mmCIF file with all atom_site columns, C-alpha atoms in Angstrom:
data_model
loop_
_atom_site.group_PDB
_atom_site.id
_atom_site.type_symbol
_atom_site.label_atom_id
_atom_site.label_alt_id
_atom_site.label_comp_id
_atom_site.label_asym_id
_atom_site.label_entity_id
_atom_site.label_seq_id
_atom_site.pdbx_PDB_ins_code
_atom_site.Cartn_x
_atom_site.Cartn_y
_atom_site.Cartn_z
_atom_site.occupancy
_atom_site.B_iso_or_equiv
_atom_site.pdbx_formal_charge
_atom_site.auth_seq_id
_atom_site.auth_comp_id
_atom_site.auth_asym_id
_atom_site.auth_atom_id
_atom_site.pdbx_PDB_model_num
ATOM 1   C CA . UNK A 1 1   ? 115.058 120.201 82.670 1.00 92.00 ? 1   UNK A CA 1
ATOM 2   C CA . UNK A 1 2   ? 118.667 119.475 84.650 1.00 93.00 ? 2   UNK A CA 1
ATOM 3   C CA . UNK A 1 3   ? 116.082 117.307 86.665 1.00 93.00 ? 3   UNK A CA 1
ATOM 4   C CA . UNK A 1 4   ? 115.459 114.964 83.748 1.00 94.00 ? 4   UNK A CA 1
ATOM 5   C CA . UNK A 1 5   ? 119.421 115.129 82.486 1.00 95.00 ? 5   UNK A CA 1
ATOM 6   C CA . UNK A 1 6   ? 120.783 113.717 86.213 1.00 96.00 ? 6   UNK A CA 1
ATOM 7   C CA . UNK A 1 7   ? 118.199 110.909 86.030 1.00 96.00 ? 7   UNK A CA 1
ATOM 8   C CA . UNK A 1 8   ? 119.643 109.995 82.058 1.00 93.00 ? 8   UNK A CA 1
ATOM 9   C CA . UNK A 1 9   ? 122.856 110.100 83.594 1.00 94.00 ? 9   UNK A CA 1
ATOM 10  C CA . UNK A 1 10  ? 122.764 107.913 87.023 1.00 96.00 ? 10  UNK A CA 1
ATOM 11  C CA . UNK A 1 11  ? 120.310 105.609 84.923 1.00 94.00 ? 11  UNK A CA 1
ATOM 12  C CA . UNK A 1 12  ? 123.146 105.308 82.240 1.00 92.00 ? 12  UNK A CA 1
ATOM 13  C CA . UNK A 1 13  ? 126.119 105.041 85.500 1.00 93.00 ? 13  UNK A CA 1
ATOM 14  C CA . UNK A 1 14  ? 124.228 102.667 87.285 1.00 95.00 ? 14  UNK A CA 1
ATOM 15  C CA . UNK A 1 15  ? 124.620 100.428 84.187 1.00 93.00 ? 15  UNK A CA 1
ATOM 16  C CA . UNK A 1 16  ? 126.840 98.467  84.082 1.00 94.00 ? 16  UNK A CA 1
ATOM 17  C CA . UNK A 1 17  ? 127.024 97.248  79.789 1.00 93.00 ? 17  UNK A CA 1
ATOM 18  C CA . UNK A 1 18  ? 126.808 99.216  76.991 1.00 89.00 ? 18  UNK A CA 1
ATOM 19  C CA . UNK A 1 19  ? 123.484 99.393  74.652 1.00 83.00 ? 19  UNK A CA 1
ATOM 20  C CA . UNK A 1 20  ? 122.890 101.078 71.656 1.00 76.00 ? 20  UNK A CA 1
ATOM 21  C CA . UNK A 1 21  ? 124.171 104.708 72.020 1.00 78.00 ? 21  UNK A CA 1
ATOM 22  C CA . UNK A 1 22  ? 124.826 103.810 75.325 1.00 82.00 ? 22  UNK A CA 1
ATOM 23  C CA . UNK A 1 23  ? 128.802 103.060 75.606 1.00 86.00 ? 23  UNK A CA 1
ATOM 24  C CA . UNK A 1 24  ? 130.930 102.484 77.935 1.00 90.00 ? 24  UNK A CA 1
ATOM 25  C CA . UNK A 1 25  ? 134.699 101.701 77.618 1.00 92.00 ? 25  UNK A CA 1
ATOM 26  C CA . UNK A 1 26  ? 135.078 99.843  81.002 1.00 95.00 ? 26  UNK A CA 1
ATOM 27  C CA . UNK A 1 27  ? 131.265 97.780  80.261 1.00 93.00 ? 27  UNK A CA 1
ATOM 28  C CA . UNK A 1 28  ? 131.712 97.349  76.433 1.00 90.00 ? 28  UNK A CA 1
ATOM 29  C CA . UNK A 1 29  ? 129.469 94.378  76.017 1.00 90.00 ? 29  UNK A CA 1
ATOM 30  C CA . UNK A 1 30  ? 125.833 94.661  76.101 1.00 89.00 ? 30  UNK A CA 1
ATOM 31  C CA . UNK A 1 31  ? 124.451 92.657  78.573 1.00 92.00 ? 31  UNK A CA 1
ATOM 32  C CA . UNK A 1 32  ? 120.333 91.033  78.326 1.00 91.00 ? 32  UNK A CA 1
ATOM 33  C CA . UNK A 1 33  ? 120.909 88.623  80.836 1.00 91.00 ? 33  UNK A CA 1
ATOM 34  C CA . UNK A 1 34  ? 121.549 91.362  83.426 1.00 93.00 ? 34  UNK A CA 1
ATOM 35  C CA . UNK A 1 35  ? 120.037 94.421  82.401 1.00 93.00 ? 35  UNK A CA 1
ATOM 36  C CA . UNK A 1 36  ? 116.527 93.565  79.997 1.00 92.00 ? 36  UNK A CA 1
ATOM 37  C CA . UNK A 1 37  ? 114.668 95.763  82.069 1.00 94.00 ? 37  UNK A CA 1
ATOM 38  C CA . UNK A 1 38  ? 113.946 99.430  81.966 1.00 93.00 ? 38  UNK A CA 1
ATOM 39  C CA . UNK A 1 39  ? 115.087 102.159 83.921 1.00 95.00 ? 39  UNK A CA 1
ATOM 40  C CA . UNK A 1 40  ? 112.752 103.739 86.242 1.00 96.00 ? 40  UNK A CA 1
ATOM 41  C CA . UNK A 1 41  ? 113.774 107.140 88.041 1.00 97.00 ? 41  UNK A CA 1
ATOM 42  C CA . UNK A 1 42  ? 111.682 109.726 90.064 1.00 94.00 ? 42  UNK A CA 1
ATOM 43  C CA . UNK A 1 43  ? 112.820 111.549 92.800 1.00 95.00 ? 43  UNK A CA 1
ATOM 44  C CA . UNK A 1 44  ? 111.000 111.175 96.477 1.00 95.00 ? 44  UNK A CA 1
ATOM 45  C CA . UNK A 1 45  ? 111.926 114.476 97.379 1.00 94.00 ? 45  UNK A CA 1
ATOM 46  C CA . UNK A 1 46  ? 112.392 117.641 96.430 1.00 91.00 ? 46  UNK A CA 1
ATOM 47  C CA . UNK A 1 47  ? 115.557 118.261 98.676 1.00 94.00 ? 47  UNK A CA 1
ATOM 48  C CA . UNK A 1 48  ? 116.726 114.698 97.401 1.00 95.00 ? 48  UNK A CA 1
ATOM 49  C CA . UNK A 1 49  ? 120.148 115.680 94.944 1.00 94.00 ? 49  UNK A CA 1
ATOM 50  C CA . UNK A 1 50  ? 120.039 112.148 92.946 1.00 96.00 ? 50  UNK A CA 1
ATOM 51  C CA . UNK A 1 51  ? 116.781 110.506 91.530 1.00 97.00 ? 51  UNK A CA 1
ATOM 52  C CA . UNK A 1 52  ? 115.785 106.787 93.180 1.00 97.00 ? 52  UNK A CA 1
ATOM 53  C CA . UNK A 1 53  ? 116.499 103.897 90.588 1.00 97.00 ? 53  UNK A CA 1
ATOM 54  C CA . UNK A 1 54  ? 113.780 101.155 89.933 1.00 97.00 ? 54  UNK A CA 1
ATOM 55  C CA . UNK A 1 55  ? 113.933 98.432  87.554 1.00 97.00 ? 55  UNK A CA 1
ATOM 56  C CA . UNK A 1 56  ? 111.037 96.896  85.660 1.00 95.00 ? 56  UNK A CA 1
ATOM 57  C CA . UNK A 1 57  ? 112.271 93.750  84.066 1.00 92.00 ? 57  UNK A CA 1
ATOM 58  C CA . UNK A 1 58  ? 111.252 92.545  80.454 1.00 91.00 ? 58  UNK A CA 1
ATOM 59  C CA . UNK A 1 59  ? 109.162 89.208  79.403 1.00 89.00 ? 59  UNK A CA 1
ATOM 60  C CA . UNK A 1 60  ? 111.264 88.557  76.084 1.00 88.00 ? 60  UNK A CA 1
ATOM 61  C CA . UNK A 1 61  ? 108.094 85.977  75.725 1.00 84.00 ? 61  UNK A CA 1
ATOM 62  C CA . UNK A 1 62  ? 105.888 89.422  74.795 1.00 82.00 ? 62  UNK A CA 1
ATOM 63  C CA . UNK A 1 63  ? 108.081 90.450  72.676 1.00 82.00 ? 63  UNK A CA 1
ATOM 64  C CA . UNK A 1 64  ? 107.478 90.472  68.839 1.00 78.00 ? 64  UNK A CA 1
ATOM 65  C CA . UNK A 1 65  ? 111.360 91.214  68.215 1.00 79.00 ? 65  UNK A CA 1
ATOM 66  C CA . UNK A 1 66  ? 113.170 89.324  70.433 1.00 81.00 ? 66  UNK A CA 1
ATOM 67  C CA . UNK A 1 67  ? 116.582 91.228  71.819 1.00 83.00 ? 67  UNK A CA 1
ATOM 68  C CA . UNK A 1 68  ? 119.373 90.090  69.897 1.00 78.00 ? 68  UNK A CA 1
ATOM 69  C CA . UNK A 1 69  ? 122.001 91.774  67.625 1.00 75.00 ? 69  UNK A CA 1
ATOM 70  C CA . UNK A 1 70  ? 120.485 94.275  65.427 1.00 73.00 ? 70  UNK A CA 1
ATOM 71  C CA . UNK A 1 71  ? 123.322 94.893  62.754 1.00 71.00 ? 71  UNK A CA 1
ATOM 72  C CA . UNK A 1 72  ? 124.959 97.623  64.320 1.00 68.00 ? 72  UNK A CA 1
ATOM 73  C CA . UNK A 1 73  ? 128.308 97.795  66.487 1.00 67.00 ? 73  UNK A CA 1
ATOM 74  C CA . UNK A 1 74  ? 129.870 94.446  67.482 1.00 72.00 ? 74  UNK A CA 1
ATOM 75  C CA . UNK A 1 75  ? 127.995 91.216  67.720 1.00 78.00 ? 75  UNK A CA 1
ATOM 76  C CA . UNK A 1 76  ? 130.215 90.812  71.083 1.00 79.00 ? 76  UNK A CA 1
ATOM 77  C CA . UNK A 1 77  ? 127.110 90.664  73.830 1.00 84.00 ? 77  UNK A CA 1
ATOM 78  C CA . UNK A 1 78  ? 125.581 88.792  76.117 1.00 86.00 ? 78  UNK A CA 1
ATOM 79  C CA . UNK A 1 79  ? 122.677 87.038  75.107 1.00 88.00 ? 79  UNK A CA 1
ATOM 80  C CA . UNK A 1 80  ? 118.833 86.659  77.444 1.00 90.00 ? 80  UNK A CA 1
ATOM 81  C CA . UNK A 1 81  ? 118.833 83.240  78.401 1.00 91.00 ? 81  UNK A CA 1
ATOM 82  C CA . UNK A 1 82  ? 115.297 83.174  76.563 1.00 90.00 ? 82  UNK A CA 1
ATOM 83  C CA . UNK A 1 83  ? 116.295 85.003  73.547 1.00 90.00 ? 83  UNK A CA 1
ATOM 84  C CA . UNK A 1 84  ? 117.093 81.867  71.128 1.00 90.00 ? 84  UNK A CA 1
ATOM 85  C CA . UNK A 1 85  ? 113.042 80.025  72.472 1.00 91.00 ? 85  UNK A CA 1
ATOM 86  C CA . UNK A 1 86  ? 111.754 82.934  71.826 1.00 89.00 ? 86  UNK A CA 1
ATOM 87  C CA . UNK A 1 87  ? 113.522 83.519  67.884 1.00 89.00 ? 87  UNK A CA 1
ATOM 88  C CA . UNK A 1 88  ? 112.286 80.262  66.895 1.00 92.00 ? 88  UNK A CA 1
ATOM 89  C CA . UNK A 1 89  ? 108.867 81.071  68.541 1.00 89.00 ? 89  UNK A CA 1
ATOM 90  C CA . UNK A 1 90  ? 108.824 84.316  66.297 1.00 88.00 ? 90  UNK A CA 1
ATOM 91  C CA . UNK A 1 91  ? 110.230 82.264  62.853 1.00 89.00 ? 91  UNK A CA 1
ATOM 92  C CA . UNK A 1 92  ? 107.907 79.309  63.463 1.00 90.00 ? 92  UNK A CA 1
ATOM 93  C CA . UNK A 1 93  ? 104.661 82.181  63.519 1.00 87.00 ? 93  UNK A CA 1
ATOM 94  C CA . UNK A 1 94  ? 105.833 83.541  60.791 1.00 86.00 ? 94  UNK A CA 1
ATOM 95  C CA . UNK A 1 95  ? 106.038 80.411  59.138 1.00 87.00 ? 95  UNK A CA 1
ATOM 96  C CA . UNK A 1 96  ? 102.851 79.081  59.930 1.00 84.00 ? 96  UNK A CA 1
ATOM 97  C CA . UNK A 1 97  ? 101.251 81.966  59.039 1.00 81.00 ? 97  UNK A CA 1
ATOM 98  C CA . UNK A 1 98  ? 99.678  83.056  55.428 1.00 78.00 ? 98  UNK A CA 1
ATOM 99  C CA . UNK A 1 99  ? 101.794 85.102  53.138 1.00 76.00 ? 99  UNK A CA 1
ATOM 100 C CA . UNK A 1 100 ? 102.113 88.236  52.858 1.00 69.00 ? 100 UNK A CA 1
ATOM 101 C CA . UNK A 1 101 ? 98.993  88.674  56.014 1.00 81.00 ? 101 UNK A CA 1
ATOM 102 C CA . UNK A 1 102 ? 101.136 91.127  58.591 1.00 82.00 ? 102 UNK A CA 1
ATOM 103 C CA . UNK A 1 103 ? 97.948  91.465  60.738 1.00 83.00 ? 103 UNK A CA 1
ATOM 104 C CA . UNK A 1 104 ? 97.589  87.712  61.707 1.00 85.00 ? 104 UNK A CA 1
ATOM 105 C CA . UNK A 1 105 ? 101.388 87.351  61.964 1.00 85.00 ? 105 UNK A CA 1
ATOM 106 C CA . UNK A 1 106 ? 101.436 90.676  64.841 1.00 83.00 ? 106 UNK A CA 1
ATOM 107 C CA . UNK A 1 107 ? 98.134  89.109  66.392 1.00 84.00 ? 107 UNK A CA 1
ATOM 108 C CA . UNK A 1 108 ? 99.865  85.612  66.622 1.00 85.00 ? 108 UNK A CA 1
ATOM 109 C CA . UNK A 1 109 ? 103.069 87.597  68.137 1.00 83.00 ? 109 UNK A CA 1
ATOM 110 C CA . UNK A 1 110 ? 101.512 90.317  70.753 1.00 80.00 ? 110 UNK A CA 1
ATOM 111 C CA . UNK A 1 111 ? 97.964  88.665  71.546 1.00 82.00 ? 111 UNK A CA 1
ATOM 112 C CA . UNK A 1 112 ? 97.198  91.949  73.558 1.00 81.00 ? 112 UNK A CA 1
ATOM 113 C CA . UNK A 1 113 ? 95.158  93.759  71.875 1.00 81.00 ? 113 UNK A CA 1
ATOM 114 C CA . UNK A 1 114 ? 92.349  93.269  74.807 1.00 86.00 ? 114 UNK A CA 1
ATOM 115 C CA . UNK A 1 115 ? 94.159  95.406  77.009 1.00 86.00 ? 115 UNK A CA 1
ATOM 116 C CA . UNK A 1 116 ? 94.230  98.132  75.110 1.00 84.00 ? 116 UNK A CA 1
ATOM 117 C CA . UNK A 1 117 ? 91.831  101.097 75.062 1.00 88.00 ? 117 UNK A CA 1
ATOM 118 C CA . UNK A 1 118 ? 88.578  100.222 73.094 1.00 88.00 ? 118 UNK A CA 1
ATOM 119 C CA . UNK A 1 119 ? 90.139  103.311 70.573 1.00 86.00 ? 119 UNK A CA 1
ATOM 120 C CA . UNK A 1 120 ? 93.331  101.820 70.100 1.00 81.00 ? 120 UNK A CA 1
ATOM 121 C CA . UNK A 1 121 ? 91.994  98.233  68.936 1.00 81.00 ? 121 UNK A CA 1
ATOM 122 C CA . UNK A 1 122 ? 91.988  98.918  65.655 1.00 80.00 ? 122 UNK A CA 1
ATOM 123 C CA . UNK A 1 123 ? 94.560  97.781  62.752 1.00 77.00 ? 123 UNK A CA 1
ATOM 124 C CA . UNK A 1 124 ? 97.857  98.700  63.026 1.00 74.00 ? 124 UNK A CA 1
ATOM 125 C CA . UNK A 1 125 ? 97.433  100.524 59.178 1.00 74.00 ? 125 UNK A CA 1
ATOM 126 C CA . UNK A 1 126 ? 100.555 101.406 57.695 1.00 75.00 ? 126 UNK A CA 1
ATOM 127 C CA . UNK A 1 127 ? 99.823  105.562 55.628 1.00 73.00 ? 127 UNK A CA 1
ATOM 128 C CA . UNK A 1 128 ? 100.518 104.298 52.449 1.00 72.00 ? 128 UNK A CA 1
ATOM 129 C CA . UNK A 1 129 ? 97.664  101.857 52.773 1.00 71.00 ? 129 UNK A CA 1
ATOM 130 C CA . UNK A 1 130 ? 95.506  104.567 54.421 1.00 69.00 ? 130 UNK A CA 1
ATOM 131 C CA . UNK A 1 131 ? 96.672  106.980 51.680 1.00 69.00 ? 131 UNK A CA 1
ATOM 132 C CA . UNK A 1 132 ? 96.450  105.527 48.896 1.00 63.00 ? 132 UNK A CA 1
ATOM 133 C CA . UNK A 1 133 ? 95.843  107.412 45.947 1.00 54.00 ? 133 UNK A CA 1
ATOM 134 C CA . UNK A 1 134 ? 94.078  105.993 42.597 1.00 52.00 ? 134 UNK A CA 1
ATOM 135 C CA . UNK A 1 135 ? 96.365  104.254 41.047 1.00 47.00 ? 135 UNK A CA 1
#
């Protein structure tokens, strides 16, 4: 658990931004233009005292919900350059879909079903749809 904690701390210290619960007084703004990426931490050797950090850049065009303000904290952030374009694409998809058909919207927003293992290609169910009691 200590090694995992060191990974979290090392990753947080390397990010020169604030994001969600990860807040830094020296970097109070969220910076999607520089930090919209996953932090990957790993130990090259059992003797290392700190993990090696690498990053995986996220593709805004593949996001169902593009990065943006979520209604908590300050709106003081640096937008990713592709956020406005993806937000417009998402709005157009939602506007053009059959009213109330969330499965159609999901398929149009994220057409990657073929990349999933066959056992996970079913429709995304909600509990109330699956376990509906008698009316």
